[in-house]
Coordinates of N, CA and C in Angstrom, one line a residue:
Chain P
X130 N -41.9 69.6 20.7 CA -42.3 70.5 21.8 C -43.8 70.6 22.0
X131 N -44.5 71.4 23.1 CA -46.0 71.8 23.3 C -46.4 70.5 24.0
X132 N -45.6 69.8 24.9 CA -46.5 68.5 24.8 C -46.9 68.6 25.9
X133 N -48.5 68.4 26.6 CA -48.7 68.2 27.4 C -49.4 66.7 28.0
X134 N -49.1 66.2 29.4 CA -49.4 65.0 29.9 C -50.7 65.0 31.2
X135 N -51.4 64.1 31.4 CA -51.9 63.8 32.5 C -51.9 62.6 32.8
X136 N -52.4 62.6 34.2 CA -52.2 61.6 34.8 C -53.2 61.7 35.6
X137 N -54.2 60.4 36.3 CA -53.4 59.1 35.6 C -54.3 59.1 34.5
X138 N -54.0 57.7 33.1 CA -54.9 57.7 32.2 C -55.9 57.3 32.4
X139 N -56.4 56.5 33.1 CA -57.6 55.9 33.6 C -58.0 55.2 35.1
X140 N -58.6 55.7 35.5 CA -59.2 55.5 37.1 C -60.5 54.6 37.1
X141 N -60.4 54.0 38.0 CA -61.7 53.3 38.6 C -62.0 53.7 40.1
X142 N -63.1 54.1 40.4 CA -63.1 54.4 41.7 C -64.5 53.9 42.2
X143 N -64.7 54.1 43.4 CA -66.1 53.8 44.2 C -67.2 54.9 44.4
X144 N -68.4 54.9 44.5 CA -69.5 55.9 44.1 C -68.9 56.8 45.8
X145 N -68.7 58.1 45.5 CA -68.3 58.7 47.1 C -67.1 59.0 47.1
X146 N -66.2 58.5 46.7 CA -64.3 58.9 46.5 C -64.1 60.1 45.9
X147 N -63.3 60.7 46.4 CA -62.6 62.0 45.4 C -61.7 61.1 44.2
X148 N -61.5 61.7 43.2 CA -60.5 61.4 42.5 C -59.5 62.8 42.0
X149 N -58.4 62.7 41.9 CA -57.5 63.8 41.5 C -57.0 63.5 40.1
X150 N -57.2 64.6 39.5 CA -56.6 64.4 37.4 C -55.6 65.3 37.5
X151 N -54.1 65.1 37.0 CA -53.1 66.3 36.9 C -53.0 66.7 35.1
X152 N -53.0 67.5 35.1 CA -52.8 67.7 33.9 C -51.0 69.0 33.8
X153 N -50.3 68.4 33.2 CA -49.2 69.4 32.7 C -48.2 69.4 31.8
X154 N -48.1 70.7 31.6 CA -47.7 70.9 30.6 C -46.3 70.4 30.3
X155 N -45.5 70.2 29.6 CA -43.8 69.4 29.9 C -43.0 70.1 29.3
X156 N -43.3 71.1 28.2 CA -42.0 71.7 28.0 C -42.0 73.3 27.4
X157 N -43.6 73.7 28.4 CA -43.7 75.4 28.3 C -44.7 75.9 29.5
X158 N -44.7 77.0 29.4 CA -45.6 77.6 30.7 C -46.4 78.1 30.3
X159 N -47.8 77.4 31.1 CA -49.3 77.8 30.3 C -50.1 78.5 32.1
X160 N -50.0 80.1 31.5 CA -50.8 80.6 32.8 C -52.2 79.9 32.8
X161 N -52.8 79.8 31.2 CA -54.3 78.9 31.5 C -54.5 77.8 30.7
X162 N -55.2 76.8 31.6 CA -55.6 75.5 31.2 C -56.7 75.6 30.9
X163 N -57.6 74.6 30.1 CA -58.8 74.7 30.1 C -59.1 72.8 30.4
X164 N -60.2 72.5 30.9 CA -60.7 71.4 31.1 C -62.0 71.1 30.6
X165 N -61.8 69.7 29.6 CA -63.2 69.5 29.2 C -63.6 68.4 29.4
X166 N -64.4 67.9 29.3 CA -65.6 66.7 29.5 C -65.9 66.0 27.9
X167 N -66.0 64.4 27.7 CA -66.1 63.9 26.9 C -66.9 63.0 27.2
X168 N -68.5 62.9 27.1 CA -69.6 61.2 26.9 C -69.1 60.7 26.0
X169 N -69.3 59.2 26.3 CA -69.1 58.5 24.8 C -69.6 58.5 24.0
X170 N -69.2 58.7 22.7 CA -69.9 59.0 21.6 C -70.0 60.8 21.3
X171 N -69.9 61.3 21.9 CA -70.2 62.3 22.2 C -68.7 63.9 21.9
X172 N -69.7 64.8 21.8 CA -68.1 66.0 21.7 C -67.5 66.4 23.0
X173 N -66.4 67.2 23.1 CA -65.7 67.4 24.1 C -66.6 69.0 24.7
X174 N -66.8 69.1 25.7 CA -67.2 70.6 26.4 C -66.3 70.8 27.3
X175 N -66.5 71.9 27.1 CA -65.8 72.8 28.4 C -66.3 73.1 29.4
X176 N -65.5 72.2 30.7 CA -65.9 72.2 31.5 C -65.5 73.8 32.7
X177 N -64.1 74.2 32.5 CA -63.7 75.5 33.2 C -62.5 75.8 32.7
X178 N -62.2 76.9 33.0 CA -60.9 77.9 32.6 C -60.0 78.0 34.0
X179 N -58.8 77.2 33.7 CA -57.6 77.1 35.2 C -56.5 78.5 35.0
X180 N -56.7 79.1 35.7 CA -56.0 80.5 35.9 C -54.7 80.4 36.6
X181 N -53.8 80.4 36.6 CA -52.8 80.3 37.4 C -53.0 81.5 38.2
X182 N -52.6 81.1 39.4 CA -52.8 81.9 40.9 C -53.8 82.6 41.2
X183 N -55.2 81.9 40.5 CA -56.6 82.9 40.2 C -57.7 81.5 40.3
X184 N -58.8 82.2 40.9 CA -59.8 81.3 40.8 C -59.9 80.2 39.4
X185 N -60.5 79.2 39.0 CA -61.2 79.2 37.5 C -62.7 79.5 37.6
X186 N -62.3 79.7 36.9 CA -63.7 80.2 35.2 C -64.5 78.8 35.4
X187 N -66.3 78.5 35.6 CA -66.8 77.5 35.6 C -67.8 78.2 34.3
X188 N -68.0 76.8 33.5 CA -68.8 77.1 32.4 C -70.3 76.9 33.0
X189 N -71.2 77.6 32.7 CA -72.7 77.0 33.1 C -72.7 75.8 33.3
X190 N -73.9 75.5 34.3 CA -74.5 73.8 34.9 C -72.8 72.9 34.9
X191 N -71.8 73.2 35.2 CA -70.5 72.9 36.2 C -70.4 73.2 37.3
X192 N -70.7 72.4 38.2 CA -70.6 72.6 39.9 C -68.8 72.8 40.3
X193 N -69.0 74.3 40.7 CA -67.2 74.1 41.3 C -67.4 73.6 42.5
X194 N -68.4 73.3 43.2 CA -67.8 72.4 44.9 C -67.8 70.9 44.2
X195 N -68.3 70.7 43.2 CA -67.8 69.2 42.6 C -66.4 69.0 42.0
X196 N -66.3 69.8 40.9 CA -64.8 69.8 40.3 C -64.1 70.9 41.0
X197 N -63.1 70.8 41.9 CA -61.9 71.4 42.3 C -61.2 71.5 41.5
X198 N -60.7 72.8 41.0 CA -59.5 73.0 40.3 C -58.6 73.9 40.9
X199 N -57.5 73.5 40.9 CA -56.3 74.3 41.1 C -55.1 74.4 40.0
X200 N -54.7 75.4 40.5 CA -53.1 76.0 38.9 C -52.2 76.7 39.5
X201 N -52.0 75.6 40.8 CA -50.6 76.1 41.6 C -49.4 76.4 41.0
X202 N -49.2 76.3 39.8 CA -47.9 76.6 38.9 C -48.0 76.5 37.2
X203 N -47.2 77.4 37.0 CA -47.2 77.7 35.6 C -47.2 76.7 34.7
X204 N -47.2 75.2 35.5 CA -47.3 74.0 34.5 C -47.9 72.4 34.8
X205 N -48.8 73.6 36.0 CA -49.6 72.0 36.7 C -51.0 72.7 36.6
X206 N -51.8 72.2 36.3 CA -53.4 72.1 37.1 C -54.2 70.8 37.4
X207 N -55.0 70.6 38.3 CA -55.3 70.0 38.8 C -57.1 70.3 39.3
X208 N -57.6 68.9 38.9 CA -59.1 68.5 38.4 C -59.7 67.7 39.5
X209 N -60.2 67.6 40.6 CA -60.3 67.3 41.6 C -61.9 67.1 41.5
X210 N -62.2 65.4 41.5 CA -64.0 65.5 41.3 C -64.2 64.5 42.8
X211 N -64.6 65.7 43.3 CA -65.5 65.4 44.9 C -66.5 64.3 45.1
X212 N -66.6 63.1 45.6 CA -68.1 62.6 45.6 C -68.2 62.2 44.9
X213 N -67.7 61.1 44.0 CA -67.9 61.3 42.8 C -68.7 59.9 42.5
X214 N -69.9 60.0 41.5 CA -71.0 59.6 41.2 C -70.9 58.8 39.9
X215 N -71.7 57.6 39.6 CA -71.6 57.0 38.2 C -71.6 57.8 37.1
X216 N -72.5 58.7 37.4 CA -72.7 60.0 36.0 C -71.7 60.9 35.8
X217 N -70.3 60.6 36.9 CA -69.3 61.6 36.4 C -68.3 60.7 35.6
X218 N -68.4 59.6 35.2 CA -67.7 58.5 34.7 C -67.9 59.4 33.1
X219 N -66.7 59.4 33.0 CA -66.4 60.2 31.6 C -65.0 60.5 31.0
X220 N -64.6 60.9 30.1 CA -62.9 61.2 29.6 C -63.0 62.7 30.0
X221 N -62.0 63.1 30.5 CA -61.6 64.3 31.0 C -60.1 64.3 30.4
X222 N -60.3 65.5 29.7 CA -59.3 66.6 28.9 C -59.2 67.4 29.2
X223 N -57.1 67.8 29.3 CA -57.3 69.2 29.2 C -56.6 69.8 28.0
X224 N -56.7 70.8 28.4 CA -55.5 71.7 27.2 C -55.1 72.7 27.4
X225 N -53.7 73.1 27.6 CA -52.9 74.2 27.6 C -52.5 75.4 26.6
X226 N -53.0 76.7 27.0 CA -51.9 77.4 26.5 C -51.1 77.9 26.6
X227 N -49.8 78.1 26.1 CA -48.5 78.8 26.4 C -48.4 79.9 26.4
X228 N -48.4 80.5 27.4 CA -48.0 81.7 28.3 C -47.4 82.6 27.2
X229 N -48.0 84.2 27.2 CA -48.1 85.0 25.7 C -48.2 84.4 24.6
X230 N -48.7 83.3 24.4 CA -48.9 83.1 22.9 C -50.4 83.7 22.1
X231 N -49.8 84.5 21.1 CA -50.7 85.3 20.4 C -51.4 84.2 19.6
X232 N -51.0 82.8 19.5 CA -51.9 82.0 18.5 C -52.7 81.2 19.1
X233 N -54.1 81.0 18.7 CA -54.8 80.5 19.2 C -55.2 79.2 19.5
X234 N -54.0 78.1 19.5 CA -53.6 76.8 19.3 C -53.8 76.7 20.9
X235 N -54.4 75.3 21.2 CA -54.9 74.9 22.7 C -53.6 73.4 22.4
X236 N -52.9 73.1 23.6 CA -52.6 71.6 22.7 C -53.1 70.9 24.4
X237 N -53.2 69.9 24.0 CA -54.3 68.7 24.6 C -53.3 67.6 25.1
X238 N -53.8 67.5 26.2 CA -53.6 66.4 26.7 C -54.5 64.9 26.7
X239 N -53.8 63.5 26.7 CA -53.9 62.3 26.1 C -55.9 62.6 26.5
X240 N -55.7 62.6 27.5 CA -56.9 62.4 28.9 C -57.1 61.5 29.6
X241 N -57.7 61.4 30.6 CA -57.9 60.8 31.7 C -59.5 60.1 31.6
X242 N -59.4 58.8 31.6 CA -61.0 57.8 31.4 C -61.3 58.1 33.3
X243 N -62.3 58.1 33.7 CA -62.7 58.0 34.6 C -63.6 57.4 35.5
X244 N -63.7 55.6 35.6 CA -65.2 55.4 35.4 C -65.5 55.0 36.8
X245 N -66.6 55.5 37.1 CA -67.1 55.5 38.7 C -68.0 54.5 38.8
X246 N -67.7 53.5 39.9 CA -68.8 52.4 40.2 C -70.0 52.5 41.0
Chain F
X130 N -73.5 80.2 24.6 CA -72.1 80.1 23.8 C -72.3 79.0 22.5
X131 N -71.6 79.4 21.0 CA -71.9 78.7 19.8 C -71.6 77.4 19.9
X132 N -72.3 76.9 19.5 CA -72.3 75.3 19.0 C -72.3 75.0 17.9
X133 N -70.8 74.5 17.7 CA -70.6 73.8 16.1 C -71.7 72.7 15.8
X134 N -71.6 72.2 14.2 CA -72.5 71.1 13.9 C -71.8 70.5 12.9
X135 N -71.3 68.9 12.7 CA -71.0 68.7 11.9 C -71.8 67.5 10.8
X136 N -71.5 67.0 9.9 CA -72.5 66.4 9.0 C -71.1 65.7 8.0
X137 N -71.5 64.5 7.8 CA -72.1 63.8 8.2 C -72.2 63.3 9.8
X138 N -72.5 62.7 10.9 CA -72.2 62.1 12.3 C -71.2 60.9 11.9
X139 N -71.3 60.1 10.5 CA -70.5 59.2 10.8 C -70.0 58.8 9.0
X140 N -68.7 58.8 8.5 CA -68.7 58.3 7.1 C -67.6 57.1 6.9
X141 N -68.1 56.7 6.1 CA -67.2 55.3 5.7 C -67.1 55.3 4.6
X142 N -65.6 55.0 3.9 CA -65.0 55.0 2.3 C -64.4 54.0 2.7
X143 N -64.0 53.8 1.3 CA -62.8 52.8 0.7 C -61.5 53.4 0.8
X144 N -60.7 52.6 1.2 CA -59.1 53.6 1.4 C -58.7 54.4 -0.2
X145 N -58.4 55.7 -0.1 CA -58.1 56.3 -1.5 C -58.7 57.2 -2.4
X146 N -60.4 56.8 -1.4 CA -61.1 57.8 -1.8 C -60.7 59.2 -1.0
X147 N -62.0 60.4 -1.1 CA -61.3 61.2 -0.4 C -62.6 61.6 0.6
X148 N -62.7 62.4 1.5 CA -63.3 62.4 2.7 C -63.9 63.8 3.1
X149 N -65.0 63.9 2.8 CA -65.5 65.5 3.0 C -66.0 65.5 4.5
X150 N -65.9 66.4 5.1 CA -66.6 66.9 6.4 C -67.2 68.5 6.9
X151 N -68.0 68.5 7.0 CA -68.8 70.0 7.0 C -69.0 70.1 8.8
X152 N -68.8 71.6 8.7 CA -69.3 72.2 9.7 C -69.6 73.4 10.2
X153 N -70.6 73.5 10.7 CA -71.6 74.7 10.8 C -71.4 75.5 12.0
X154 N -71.6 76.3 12.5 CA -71.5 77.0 13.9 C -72.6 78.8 13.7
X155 N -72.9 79.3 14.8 CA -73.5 80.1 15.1 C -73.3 81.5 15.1
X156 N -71.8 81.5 15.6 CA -72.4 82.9 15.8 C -70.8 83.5 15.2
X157 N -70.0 84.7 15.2 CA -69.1 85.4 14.3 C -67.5 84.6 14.9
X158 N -67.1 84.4 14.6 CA -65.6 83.6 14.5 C -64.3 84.9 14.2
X159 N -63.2 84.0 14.7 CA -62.2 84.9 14.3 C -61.2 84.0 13.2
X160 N -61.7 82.2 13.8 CA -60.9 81.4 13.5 C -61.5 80.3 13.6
X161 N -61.3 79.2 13.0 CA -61.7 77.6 13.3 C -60.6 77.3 12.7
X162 N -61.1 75.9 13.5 CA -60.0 75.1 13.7 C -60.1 73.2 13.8
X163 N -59.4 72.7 12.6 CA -60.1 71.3 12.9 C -59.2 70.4 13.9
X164 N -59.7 69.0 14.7 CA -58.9 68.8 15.2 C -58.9 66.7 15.1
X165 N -58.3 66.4 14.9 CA -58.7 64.4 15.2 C -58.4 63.7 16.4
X166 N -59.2 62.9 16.4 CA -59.3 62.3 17.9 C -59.4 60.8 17.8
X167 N -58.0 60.1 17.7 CA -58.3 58.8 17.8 C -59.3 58.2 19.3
X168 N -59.3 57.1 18.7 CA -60.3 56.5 19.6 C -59.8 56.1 21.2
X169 N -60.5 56.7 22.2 CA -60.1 57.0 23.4 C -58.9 57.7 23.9
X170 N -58.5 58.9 23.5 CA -57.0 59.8 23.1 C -57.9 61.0 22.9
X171 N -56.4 61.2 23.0 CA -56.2 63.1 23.1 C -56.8 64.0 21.7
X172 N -56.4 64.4 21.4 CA -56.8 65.6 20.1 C -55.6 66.1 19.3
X173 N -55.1 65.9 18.3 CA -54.7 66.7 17.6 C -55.3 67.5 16.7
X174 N -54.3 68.5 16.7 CA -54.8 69.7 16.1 C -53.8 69.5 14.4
X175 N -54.9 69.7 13.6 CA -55.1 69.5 12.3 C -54.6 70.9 11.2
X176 N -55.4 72.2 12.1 CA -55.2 73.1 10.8 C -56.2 74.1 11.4
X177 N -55.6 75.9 11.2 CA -56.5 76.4 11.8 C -56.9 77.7 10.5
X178 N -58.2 77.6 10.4 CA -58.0 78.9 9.3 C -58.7 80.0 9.9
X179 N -58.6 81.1 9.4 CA -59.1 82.4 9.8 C -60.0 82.9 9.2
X180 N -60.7 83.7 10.0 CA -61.9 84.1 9.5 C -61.7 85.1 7.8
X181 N -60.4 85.6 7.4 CA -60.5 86.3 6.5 C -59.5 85.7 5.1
X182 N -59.7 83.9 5.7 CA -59.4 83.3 4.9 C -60.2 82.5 3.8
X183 N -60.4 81.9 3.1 CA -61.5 80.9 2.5 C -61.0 79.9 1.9
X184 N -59.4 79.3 1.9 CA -59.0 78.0 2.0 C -57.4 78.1 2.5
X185 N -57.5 76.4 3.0 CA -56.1 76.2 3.6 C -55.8 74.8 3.5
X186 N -54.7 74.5 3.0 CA -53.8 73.3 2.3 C -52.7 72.5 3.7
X187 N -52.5 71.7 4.0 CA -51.6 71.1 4.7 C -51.6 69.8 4.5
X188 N -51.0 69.6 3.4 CA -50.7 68.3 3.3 C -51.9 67.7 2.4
X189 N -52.6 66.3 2.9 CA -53.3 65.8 2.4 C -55.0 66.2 2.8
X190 N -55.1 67.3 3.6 CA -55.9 68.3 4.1 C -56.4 69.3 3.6
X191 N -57.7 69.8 3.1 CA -58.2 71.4 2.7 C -59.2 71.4 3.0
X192 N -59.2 73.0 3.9 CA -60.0 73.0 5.0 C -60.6 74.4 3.8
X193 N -61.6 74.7 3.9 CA -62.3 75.8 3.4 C -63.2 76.3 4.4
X194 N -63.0 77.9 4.6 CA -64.1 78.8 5.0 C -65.2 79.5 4.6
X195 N -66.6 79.4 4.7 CA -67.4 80.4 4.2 C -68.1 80.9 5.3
X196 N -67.3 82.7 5.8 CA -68.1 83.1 7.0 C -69.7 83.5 6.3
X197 N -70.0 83.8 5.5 CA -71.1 83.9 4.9 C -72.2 83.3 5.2
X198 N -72.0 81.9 5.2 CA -73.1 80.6 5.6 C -72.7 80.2 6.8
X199 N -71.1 80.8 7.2 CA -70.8 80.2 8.7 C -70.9 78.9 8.8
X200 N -70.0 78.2 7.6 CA -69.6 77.0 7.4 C -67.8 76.7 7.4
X201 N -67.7 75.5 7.5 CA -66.5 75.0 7.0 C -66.5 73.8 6.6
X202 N -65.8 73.1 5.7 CA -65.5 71.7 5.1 C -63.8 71.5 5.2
X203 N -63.6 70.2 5.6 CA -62.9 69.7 5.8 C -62.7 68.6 4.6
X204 N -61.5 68.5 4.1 CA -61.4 67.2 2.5 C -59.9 66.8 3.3
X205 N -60.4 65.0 3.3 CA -59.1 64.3 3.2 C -58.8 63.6 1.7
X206 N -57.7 64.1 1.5 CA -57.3 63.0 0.2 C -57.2 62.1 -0.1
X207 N -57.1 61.1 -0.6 CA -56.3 59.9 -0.8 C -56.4 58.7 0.3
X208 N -57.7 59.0 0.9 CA -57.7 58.4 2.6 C -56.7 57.1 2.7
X209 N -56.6 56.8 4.2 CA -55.6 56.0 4.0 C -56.4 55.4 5.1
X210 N -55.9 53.7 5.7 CA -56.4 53.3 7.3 C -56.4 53.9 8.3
X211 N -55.3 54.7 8.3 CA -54.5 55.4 9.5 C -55.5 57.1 9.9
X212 N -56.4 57.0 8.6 CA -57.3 58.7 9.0 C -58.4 58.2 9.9
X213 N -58.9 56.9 10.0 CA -60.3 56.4 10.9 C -59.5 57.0 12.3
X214 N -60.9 57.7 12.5 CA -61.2 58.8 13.5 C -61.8 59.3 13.6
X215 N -62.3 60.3 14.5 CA -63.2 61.2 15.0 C -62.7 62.6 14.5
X216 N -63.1 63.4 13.8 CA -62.8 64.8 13.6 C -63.9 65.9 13.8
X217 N -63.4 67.0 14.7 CA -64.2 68.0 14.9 C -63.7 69.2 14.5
X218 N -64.5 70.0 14.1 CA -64.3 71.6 14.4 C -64.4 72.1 15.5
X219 N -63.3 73.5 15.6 CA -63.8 74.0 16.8 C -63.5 75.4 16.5
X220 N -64.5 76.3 17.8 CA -64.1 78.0 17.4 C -63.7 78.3 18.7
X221 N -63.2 79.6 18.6 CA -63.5 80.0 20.1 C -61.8 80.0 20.3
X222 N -61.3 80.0 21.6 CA -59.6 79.9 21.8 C -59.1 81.4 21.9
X223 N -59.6 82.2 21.7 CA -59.2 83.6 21.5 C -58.9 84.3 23.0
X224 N -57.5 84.4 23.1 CA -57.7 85.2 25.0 C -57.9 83.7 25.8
X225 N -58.7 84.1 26.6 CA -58.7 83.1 27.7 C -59.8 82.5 27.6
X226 N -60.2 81.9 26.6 CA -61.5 81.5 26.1 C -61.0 80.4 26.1
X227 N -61.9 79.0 26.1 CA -62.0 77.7 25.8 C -62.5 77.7 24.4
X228 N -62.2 76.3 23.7 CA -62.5 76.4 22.4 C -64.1 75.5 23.0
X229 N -64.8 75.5 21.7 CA -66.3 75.1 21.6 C -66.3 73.9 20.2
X230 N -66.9 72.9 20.8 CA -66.4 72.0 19.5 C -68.0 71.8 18.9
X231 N -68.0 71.3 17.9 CA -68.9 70.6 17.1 C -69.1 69.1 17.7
X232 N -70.0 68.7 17.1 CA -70.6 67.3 17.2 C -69.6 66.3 16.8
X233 N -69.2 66.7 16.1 CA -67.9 65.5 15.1 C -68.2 64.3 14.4
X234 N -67.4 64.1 13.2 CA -67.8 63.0 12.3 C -67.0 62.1 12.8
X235 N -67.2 60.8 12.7 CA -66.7 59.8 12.6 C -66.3 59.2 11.8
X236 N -65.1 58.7 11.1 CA -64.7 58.5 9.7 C -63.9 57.1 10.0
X237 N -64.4 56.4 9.1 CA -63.8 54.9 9.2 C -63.3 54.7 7.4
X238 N -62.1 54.4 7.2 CA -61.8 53.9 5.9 C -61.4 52.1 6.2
X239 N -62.0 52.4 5.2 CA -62.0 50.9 5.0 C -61.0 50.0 3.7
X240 N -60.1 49.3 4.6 CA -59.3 49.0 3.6 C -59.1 48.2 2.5

């Protein structure tokens, strides 16, 4: 159980294209996602908090007209990078939690490579 | 918002030995939590201890807390090939919080 997936795992795109990341959950309902950002070499940050049927949460120096997020359902959210530039070329994670759960367990999805030409 | 720190950035053993990892963070916790990250992949989650704990056992794993120094160490046992990875700490997760990770060690056993 707890597993969640996205899609796709790795993208190549052109400097200027949107790209779209799904991330969901497969076998529970997570009112919030969280999405993070990974450099190579580097640790995972948090990029924003996906609310179901609610704005998200952007963490400082995160442009929300750059990343679009949406959490149209209790088991989808969706990572939407606008315009997208060689410096957004990076692993994008997310992670879910299951709806009332009092434990503080995030579980993660594989992630999504991203690398922009 | 806190930022973990971990030490060593990068360690290499012989398969069998055992595998210490430290990590530091800032500011008051309820919980940490370690987690492994094979190479280009997702995260598992390892083991989470609480702040009114000061050790925890899972397996070939013991994770120790000292909110005191506002540390934690992480010991693998008996390493094997299969632990080469990236492992971090993280706090934070509470409510609708995102967790906050550390830097992370890099661990290569060598067989």
């Amino acid at each position: 159980g707890a597993v969640v997936s996205q899609h796709p795992s790795w993208v190549i795109c052109k400097s200027g294209t949107s790209v779209k990341i799904e991330c969901r959950s497969l076998d529970f309902q997570a009112t919030t996602m969280f999405w993070y950002r990974q450099f190579p070499k580097q640790s995972l940050m948090l990029m924003a908090t996906s609310n179901e049927g609610s704005k998200a949460t952007y963490e400082q120096g995160v442009e929300k007209d750059k990343f679009l997020i949406n959490h149209a359902s209790l088991t989808l959210s969706t990572l939407t990078v606008t315009s997208a530039h060689p410096e957004d070329s990076s692993f994008y994670i997310c992670s879910a939690r299951p709806t009332g759960s009092s434990y503080n367990e995030q579980f993660f999805g594989p992630g999504t490579r991203l690398t922009v030409l | 918002s806190q930022q973990g720190e971990e030490d060593p950035q990068a360690l290499s053993i012989q398969e069998g030995e055992n595998a210490t990892m430290n990590c530091s963070y800032k500011t008051s916790i309820n919980n940490l939590q370690w987690y492994r990250q094979n190479s280009g992949r997702g995260l598992v989650h390892l083991i989470l201890i609480r702040s009114n704990e000061r050790e925890k056992h899972s397996g070939r794993l013991r994770v120790t807390l000292d909110t005191s120094k506002k540390s934690s160490s992480l010991l693998i046992t008996a390493s094997r090939a299969a632990d080469t990875a990236s492992y971090f700490c993280a706090t934070g997760g509470g409510g609708a919080d995102g967790l906050t990770f550390g830097k992370g060690t890099h661990l290569i056993i060598q067989p």
